């Protein structure tokens, strides 16, 4: 997407997570630290980029897909320079998304983490909730202006299920929304 935006004449900063988000060797509490690190990385990136090429604040936006949409909600709520946002396949609450997703990588993460901790997968729900307390996209979404947001959902998504996508859309104040008749990866 960043390359596409650049080809269309837009400046684009592309951010990736510093570490593997789904690492079962890490303690569940690390999920919150990783989210905060991502938020801070984006803010520092905007600071550096703005110092090199000052831009009109009306022109800064955020485009996030899946985890990028969920963490992007947190970033946009903390970064007033991001005046527009397009959130694709995001949802909340994040701890429930992690525990209900049907995706090979997430399934393995939950299986391996519960095995390492010696607990049932169901016991991960409160651990994830605690690890992500204060960082959930649903908590931060109301800070964003729905008039400057666009949400793209996938009706048959098995990774970020449609009810969770709808909850984020509602928390955002029901901005314009496009719902595609497909799944997570086919969207």
PDB file of C-alpha atoms in Angstrom:
ATOM      1  CA  UNK A   1       0.000   0.000   0.000  1.00  0.00           C
ATOM      2  CA  UNK A   2       2.828   2.425   0.828  1.00  0.00           C
ATOM      3  CA  UNK A   3       4.349   1.907  -2.621  1.00  0.00           C
ATOM      4  CA  UNK A   4       0.962   2.459  -4.240  1.00  0.00           C
ATOM      5  CA  UNK A   5       0.446   5.702  -2.309  1.00  0.00           C
ATOM      6  CA  UNK A   6       3.929   6.886  -3.273  1.00  0.00           C
ATOM      7  CA  UNK A   7       3.273   6.123  -6.947  1.00  0.00           C
ATOM      8  CA  UNK A   8       0.150   8.264  -6.686  1.00  0.00           C
ATOM      9  CA  UNK A   9       2.268  11.199  -5.495  1.00  0.00           C
ATOM     10  CA  UNK A  10       1.755  10.900  -1.740  1.00  0.00           C
ATOM     11  CA  UNK A  11       4.523  10.756   0.823  1.00  0.00           C
ATOM     12  CA  UNK A  12       4.294   7.489   2.722  1.00  0.00           C
ATOM     13  CA  UNK A  13       5.982   6.332   5.905  1.00  0.00           C
ATOM     14  CA  UNK A  14       5.743   2.577   6.354  1.00  0.00           C
ATOM     15  CA  UNK A  15       6.008   1.152   9.848  1.00  0.00           C
ATOM     16  CA  UNK A  16       6.443  -2.438  10.887  1.00  0.00           C
ATOM     17  CA  UNK A  17       6.454  -3.927  14.325  1.00  0.00           C
ATOM     18  CA  UNK A  18       9.887  -4.058  15.968  1.00  0.00           C
ATOM     19  CA  UNK A  19       9.381  -7.604  17.169  1.00  0.00           C
ATOM     20  CA  UNK A  20       7.231 -10.554  16.286  1.00  0.00           C
ATOM     21  CA  UNK A  21       3.878  -9.684  17.808  1.00  0.00           C
ATOM     22  CA  UNK A  22       2.936 -13.326  18.297  1.00  0.00           C
ATOM     23  CA  UNK A  23       5.932 -14.768  20.125  1.00  0.00           C
ATOM     24  CA  UNK A  24       4.852 -17.464  22.587  1.00  0.00           C
ATOM     25  CA  UNK A  25       8.225 -17.366  24.360  1.00  0.00           C
ATOM     26  CA  UNK A  26       7.410 -13.861  25.599  1.00  0.00           C
ATOM     27  CA  UNK A  27       5.180 -13.211  28.609  1.00  0.00           C
ATOM     28  CA  UNK A  28       1.641 -11.996  27.798  1.00  0.00           C
ATOM     29  CA  UNK A  29       2.419  -8.645  29.480  1.00  0.00           C
ATOM     30  CA  UNK A  30       4.791  -7.890  26.599  1.00  0.00           C
ATOM     31  CA  UNK A  31       1.822  -7.360  24.275  1.00  0.00           C
ATOM     32  CA  UNK A  32       1.122  -3.995  25.884  1.00  0.00           C
ATOM     33  CA  UNK A  33       4.751  -2.914  25.683  1.00  0.00           C
ATOM     34  CA  UNK A  34       4.871  -3.821  22.001  1.00  0.00           C
ATOM     35  CA  UNK A  35       1.770  -1.720  21.297  1.00  0.00           C
ATOM     36  CA  UNK A  36       3.208   1.257  23.159  1.00  0.00           C
ATOM     37  CA  UNK A  37       6.496   0.860  21.307  1.00  0.00           C
ATOM     38  CA  UNK A  38       4.688   0.886  17.976  1.00  0.00           C
ATOM     39  CA  UNK A  39       2.741   4.015  18.948  1.00  0.00           C
ATOM     40  CA  UNK A  40       5.946   5.763  19.980  1.00  0.00           C
ATOM     41  CA  UNK A  41       7.791   4.670  16.822  1.00  0.00           C
ATOM     42  CA  UNK A  42       5.096   6.198  14.623  1.00  0.00           C
ATOM     43  CA  UNK A  43       5.136   9.452  16.582  1.00  0.00           C
ATOM     44  CA  UNK A  44       8.945   9.677  16.324  1.00  0.00           C
ATOM     45  CA  UNK A  45       8.760   8.886  12.627  1.00  0.00           C
ATOM     46  CA  UNK A  46       6.294  11.703  12.051  1.00  0.00           C
ATOM     47  CA  UNK A  47       8.511  14.066  14.071  1.00  0.00           C
ATOM     48  CA  UNK A  48      11.576  13.242  11.977  1.00  0.00           C
ATOM     49  CA  UNK A  49       9.744  13.343   8.684  1.00  0.00           C
ATOM     50  CA  UNK A  50       8.031  16.639   9.526  1.00  0.00           C
ATOM     51  CA  UNK A  51      11.385  18.181  10.394  1.00  0.00           C
ATOM     52  CA  UNK A  52      12.722  17.238   6.947  1.00  0.00           C
ATOM     53  CA  UNK A  53       9.655  18.074   4.888  1.00  0.00           C
ATOM     54  CA  UNK A  54       7.150  20.296   6.670  1.00  0.00           C
ATOM     55  CA  UNK A  55       3.624  19.482   5.574  1.00  0.00           C
ATOM     56  CA  UNK A  56       0.196  20.887   6.104  1.00  0.00           C
ATOM     57  CA  UNK A  57      -1.284  19.103   9.106  1.00  0.00           C
ATOM     58  CA  UNK A  58      -4.526  18.620   7.226  1.00  0.00           C
ATOM     59  CA  UNK A  59      -2.723  16.227   4.896  1.00  0.00           C
ATOM     60  CA  UNK A  60      -1.430  13.668   7.412  1.00  0.00           C
ATOM     61  CA  UNK A  61      -3.287  10.413   7.654  1.00  0.00           C
ATOM     62  CA  UNK A  62      -2.966   6.841   8.777  1.00  0.00           C
ATOM     63  CA  UNK A  63      -3.750   3.682   6.835  1.00  0.00           C
ATOM     64  CA  UNK A  64      -3.765   0.485   8.863  1.00  0.00           C
ATOM     65  CA  UNK A  65      -4.757  -3.067   8.027  1.00  0.00           C
ATOM     66  CA  UNK A  66      -5.744  -5.713  10.595  1.00  0.00           C
ATOM     67  CA  UNK A  67      -3.359  -5.281  13.553  1.00  0.00           C
ATOM     68  CA  UNK A  68      -2.292  -2.031  11.881  1.00  0.00           C
ATOM     69  CA  UNK A  69      -5.881  -0.804  12.125  1.00  0.00           C
ATOM     70  CA  UNK A  70      -6.172  -1.781  15.778  1.00  0.00           C
ATOM     71  CA  UNK A  71      -2.808  -0.337  16.799  1.00  0.00           C
ATOM     72  CA  UNK A  72      -3.450   2.543  14.371  1.00  0.00           C
ATOM     73  CA  UNK A  73      -6.505   3.526  16.392  1.00  0.00           C
ATOM     74  CA  UNK A  74      -4.266   3.854  19.454  1.00  0.00           C
ATOM     75  CA  UNK A  75      -1.655   5.783  17.452  1.00  0.00           C
ATOM     76  CA  UNK A  76      -4.175   8.181  15.882  1.00  0.00           C
ATOM     77  CA  UNK A  77      -5.795   8.901  19.257  1.00  0.00           C
ATOM     78  CA  UNK A  78      -2.377   9.854  20.675  1.00  0.00           C
ATOM     79  CA  UNK A  79      -1.152  11.755  17.611  1.00  0.00           C
ATOM     80  CA  UNK A  80      -3.287  14.801  16.736  1.00  0.00           C
ATOM     81  CA  UNK A  81      -1.294  15.388  13.530  1.00  0.00           C
ATOM     82  CA  UNK A  82      -2.919  12.291  12.025  1.00  0.00           C
ATOM     83  CA  UNK A  83      -6.087  14.054  10.982  1.00  0.00           C
ATOM     84  CA  UNK A  84      -7.443  11.344   8.689  1.00  0.00           C
ATOM     85  CA  UNK A  85      -7.480   7.614   8.986  1.00  0.00           C
ATOM     86  CA  UNK A  86      -8.472   4.530   7.038  1.00  0.00           C
ATOM     87  CA  UNK A  87      -8.837   1.499   9.264  1.00  0.00           C
ATOM     88  CA  UNK A  88      -9.138  -1.795   7.415  1.00  0.00           C
ATOM     89  CA  UNK A  89     -10.186  -5.056   9.091  1.00  0.00           C
ATOM     90  CA  UNK A  90      -9.633  -3.787  12.616  1.00  0.00           C
ATOM     91  CA  UNK A  91     -11.740  -4.666  15.619  1.00  0.00           C
ATOM     92  CA  UNK A  92     -11.999  -4.845  19.340  1.00  0.00           C
ATOM     93  CA  UNK A  93     -11.723  -5.595  22.103  1.00  0.00           C
ATOM     94  CA  UNK A  94      -8.244  -6.698  21.157  1.00  0.00           C
ATOM     95  CA  UNK A  95      -7.939  -9.424  23.797  1.00  0.00           C
ATOM     96  CA  UNK A  96     -11.091 -11.084  22.443  1.00  0.00           C
ATOM     97  CA  UNK A  97      -9.877 -10.770  18.863  1.00  0.00           C
ATOM     98  CA  UNK A  98      -6.689 -12.588  19.854  1.00  0.00           C
ATOM     99  CA  UNK A  99      -8.653 -15.355  21.546  1.00  0.00           C
ATOM    100  CA  UNK A 100     -11.254 -15.940  18.813  1.00  0.00           C
ATOM    101  CA  UNK A 101      -9.227 -15.497  15.622  1.00  0.00           C
ATOM    102  CA  UNK A 102      -9.038 -18.479  13.322  1.00  0.00           C
ATOM    103  CA  UNK A 103      -5.663 -18.027  11.693  1.00  0.00           C
ATOM    104  CA  UNK A 104      -2.731 -20.419  11.568  1.00  0.00           C
ATOM    105  CA  UNK A 105      -0.228 -17.999  13.121  1.00  0.00           C
ATOM    106  CA  UNK A 106      -2.564 -16.842  15.899  1.00  0.00           C
ATOM    107  CA  UNK A 107      -3.761 -20.399  16.588  1.00  0.00           C
ATOM    108  CA  UNK A 108      -0.154 -21.543  17.016  1.00  0.00           C
ATOM    109  CA  UNK A 109       0.610 -18.565  19.255  1.00  0.00           C
ATOM    110  CA  UNK A 110      -2.305 -19.366  21.571  1.00  0.00           C
ATOM    111  CA  UNK A 111      -1.532 -23.099  21.568  1.00  0.00           C
ATOM    112  CA  UNK A 112       2.180 -22.648  22.257  1.00  0.00           C
ATOM    113  CA  UNK A 113       1.662 -19.947  24.889  1.00  0.00           C
ATOM    114  CA  UNK A 114      -0.954 -21.929  26.803  1.00  0.00           C
ATOM    115  CA  UNK A 115       1.251 -25.028  26.608  1.00  0.00           C
ATOM    116  CA  UNK A 116       4.308 -23.114  27.864  1.00  0.00           C
ATOM    117  CA  UNK A 117       2.303 -21.589  30.724  1.00  0.00           C
ATOM    118  CA  UNK A 118       0.610 -24.903  31.534  1.00  0.00           C
ATOM    119  CA  UNK A 119      -2.920 -23.500  31.224  1.00  0.00           C
ATOM    120  CA  UNK A 120      -5.958 -23.984  29.003  1.00  0.00           C
ATOM    121  CA  UNK A 121      -6.313 -21.562  26.095  1.00  0.00           C
ATOM    122  CA  UNK A 122      -9.456 -20.118  27.712  1.00  0.00           C
ATOM    123  CA  UNK A 123      -7.285 -18.902  30.605  1.00  0.00           C
ATOM    124  CA  UNK A 124      -5.448 -16.617  28.170  1.00  0.00           C
ATOM    125  CA  UNK A 125      -8.472 -14.299  27.883  1.00  0.00           C
ATOM    126  CA  UNK A 126      -8.010 -12.573  31.271  1.00  0.00           C
ATOM    127  CA  UNK A 127      -4.235 -12.544  30.802  1.00  0.00           C
ATOM    128  CA  UNK A 128      -4.559 -10.770  27.445  1.00  0.00           C
ATOM    129  CA  UNK A 129      -7.189  -8.402  28.864  1.00  0.00           C
ATOM    130  CA  UNK A 130      -4.846  -7.408  31.699  1.00  0.00           C
ATOM    131  CA  UNK A 131      -1.817  -7.107  29.394  1.00  0.00           C
ATOM    132  CA  UNK A 132      -3.732  -4.767  27.078  1.00  0.00           C
ATOM    133  CA  UNK A 133      -5.558  -2.733  29.730  1.00  0.00           C
ATOM    134  CA  UNK A 134      -5.749   0.898  28.672  1.00  0.00           C
ATOM    135  CA  UNK A 135      -4.518   0.081  25.166  1.00  0.00           C
ATOM    136  CA  UNK A 136      -7.615  -1.345  23.530  1.00  0.00           C
ATOM    137  CA  UNK A 137      -8.758   0.278  20.276  1.00  0.00           C
ATOM    138  CA  UNK A 138     -12.327   0.492  21.612  1.00  0.00           C
ATOM    139  CA  UNK A 139     -11.137   2.690  24.485  1.00  0.00           C
ATOM    140  CA  UNK A 140      -9.277   5.109  22.204  1.00  0.00           C
ATOM    141  CA  UNK A 141     -11.640   5.166  19.220  1.00  0.00           C
ATOM    142  CA  UNK A 142     -14.000   7.833  20.658  1.00  0.00           C
ATOM    143  CA  UNK A 143     -11.120  10.348  20.561  1.00  0.00           C
ATOM    144  CA  UNK A 144     -11.156  10.221  16.741  1.00  0.00           C
ATOM    145  CA  UNK A 145     -13.403  12.377  14.573  1.00  0.00           C
ATOM    146  CA  UNK A 146     -15.717  10.040  12.650  1.00  0.00           C
ATOM    147  CA  UNK A 147     -15.998  12.609   9.850  1.00  0.00           C
ATOM    148  CA  UNK A 148     -12.311  12.026   9.066  1.00  0.00           C
ATOM    149  CA  UNK A 149     -12.355   8.246   9.292  1.00  0.00           C
ATOM    150  CA  UNK A 150     -13.119   5.437   6.891  1.00  0.00           C
ATOM    151  CA  UNK A 151     -13.577   1.843   8.009  1.00  0.00           C
ATOM    152  CA  UNK A 152     -13.346  -1.182   5.735  1.00  0.00           C
ATOM    153  CA  UNK A 153     -14.794  -4.421   7.065  1.00  0.00           C
ATOM    154  CA  UNK A 154     -15.019  -7.966   5.744  1.00  0.00           C
ATOM    155  CA  UNK A 155     -18.309  -9.701   6.454  1.00  0.00           C
ATOM    156  CA  UNK A 156     -16.875 -13.234   6.481  1.00  0.00           C
ATOM    157  CA  UNK A 157     -13.603 -12.512   8.275  1.00  0.00           C
ATOM    158  CA  UNK A 158     -12.484 -15.376  10.516  1.00  0.00           C
ATOM    159  CA  UNK A 159      -9.404 -13.577  11.847  1.00  0.00           C
ATOM    160  CA  UNK A 160     -10.959 -10.318  13.069  1.00  0.00           C
ATOM    161  CA  UNK A 161     -14.557 -11.437  13.180  1.00  0.00           C
ATOM    162  CA  UNK A 162     -17.228  -9.117  11.841  1.00  0.00           C
ATOM    163  CA  UNK A 163     -18.889  -8.461  15.241  1.00  0.00           C
ATOM    164  CA  UNK A 164     -15.527  -7.175  16.538  1.00  0.00           C
ATOM    165  CA  UNK A 165     -15.111  -5.023  13.429  1.00  0.00           C
ATOM    166  CA  UNK A 166     -18.586  -3.633  14.062  1.00  0.00           C
ATOM    167  CA  UNK A 167     -17.733  -2.813  17.675  1.00  0.00           C
ATOM    168  CA  UNK A 168     -14.721  -0.771  16.562  1.00  0.00           C
ATOM    169  CA  UNK A 169     -16.817   0.999  13.915  1.00  0.00           C
ATOM    170  CA  UNK A 170     -19.413   1.866  16.577  1.00  0.00           C
ATOM    171  CA  UNK A 171     -16.719   3.048  19.041  1.00  0.00           C
ATOM    172  CA  UNK A 172     -15.380   5.307  16.282  1.00  0.00           C
ATOM    173  CA  UNK A 173     -18.771   7.015  16.095  1.00  0.00           C
ATOM    174  CA  UNK A 174     -20.034   5.085  13.039  1.00  0.00           C
ATOM    175  CA  UNK A 175     -17.900   6.751  10.362  1.00  0.00           C
ATOM    176  CA  UNK A 176     -18.299   5.928   6.698  1.00  0.00           C
ATOM    177  CA  UNK A 177     -17.888   2.186   6.300  1.00  0.00           C
ATOM    178  CA  UNK A 178     -17.423  -0.168   3.387  1.00  0.00           C
ATOM    179  CA  UNK A 179     -18.249  -3.810   4.038  1.00  0.00           C
ATOM    180  CA  UNK A 180     -16.798  -6.331   1.629  1.00  0.00           C
ATOM    181  CA  UNK A 181     -18.422  -9.748   1.077  1.00  0.00           C
ATOM    182  CA  UNK A 182     -15.228 -11.711   1.757  1.00  0.00           C
ATOM    183  CA  UNK A 183     -12.794 -12.898   4.400  1.00  0.00           C
ATOM    184  CA  UNK A 184      -9.691 -11.436   6.000  1.00  0.00           C
ATOM    185  CA  UNK A 185      -7.107 -12.397   3.402  1.00  0.00           C
ATOM    186  CA  UNK A 186      -9.392 -12.150   0.390  1.00  0.00           C
ATOM    187  CA  UNK A 187     -10.306  -8.557   1.308  1.00  0.00           C
TER     188      UNK A 187
END
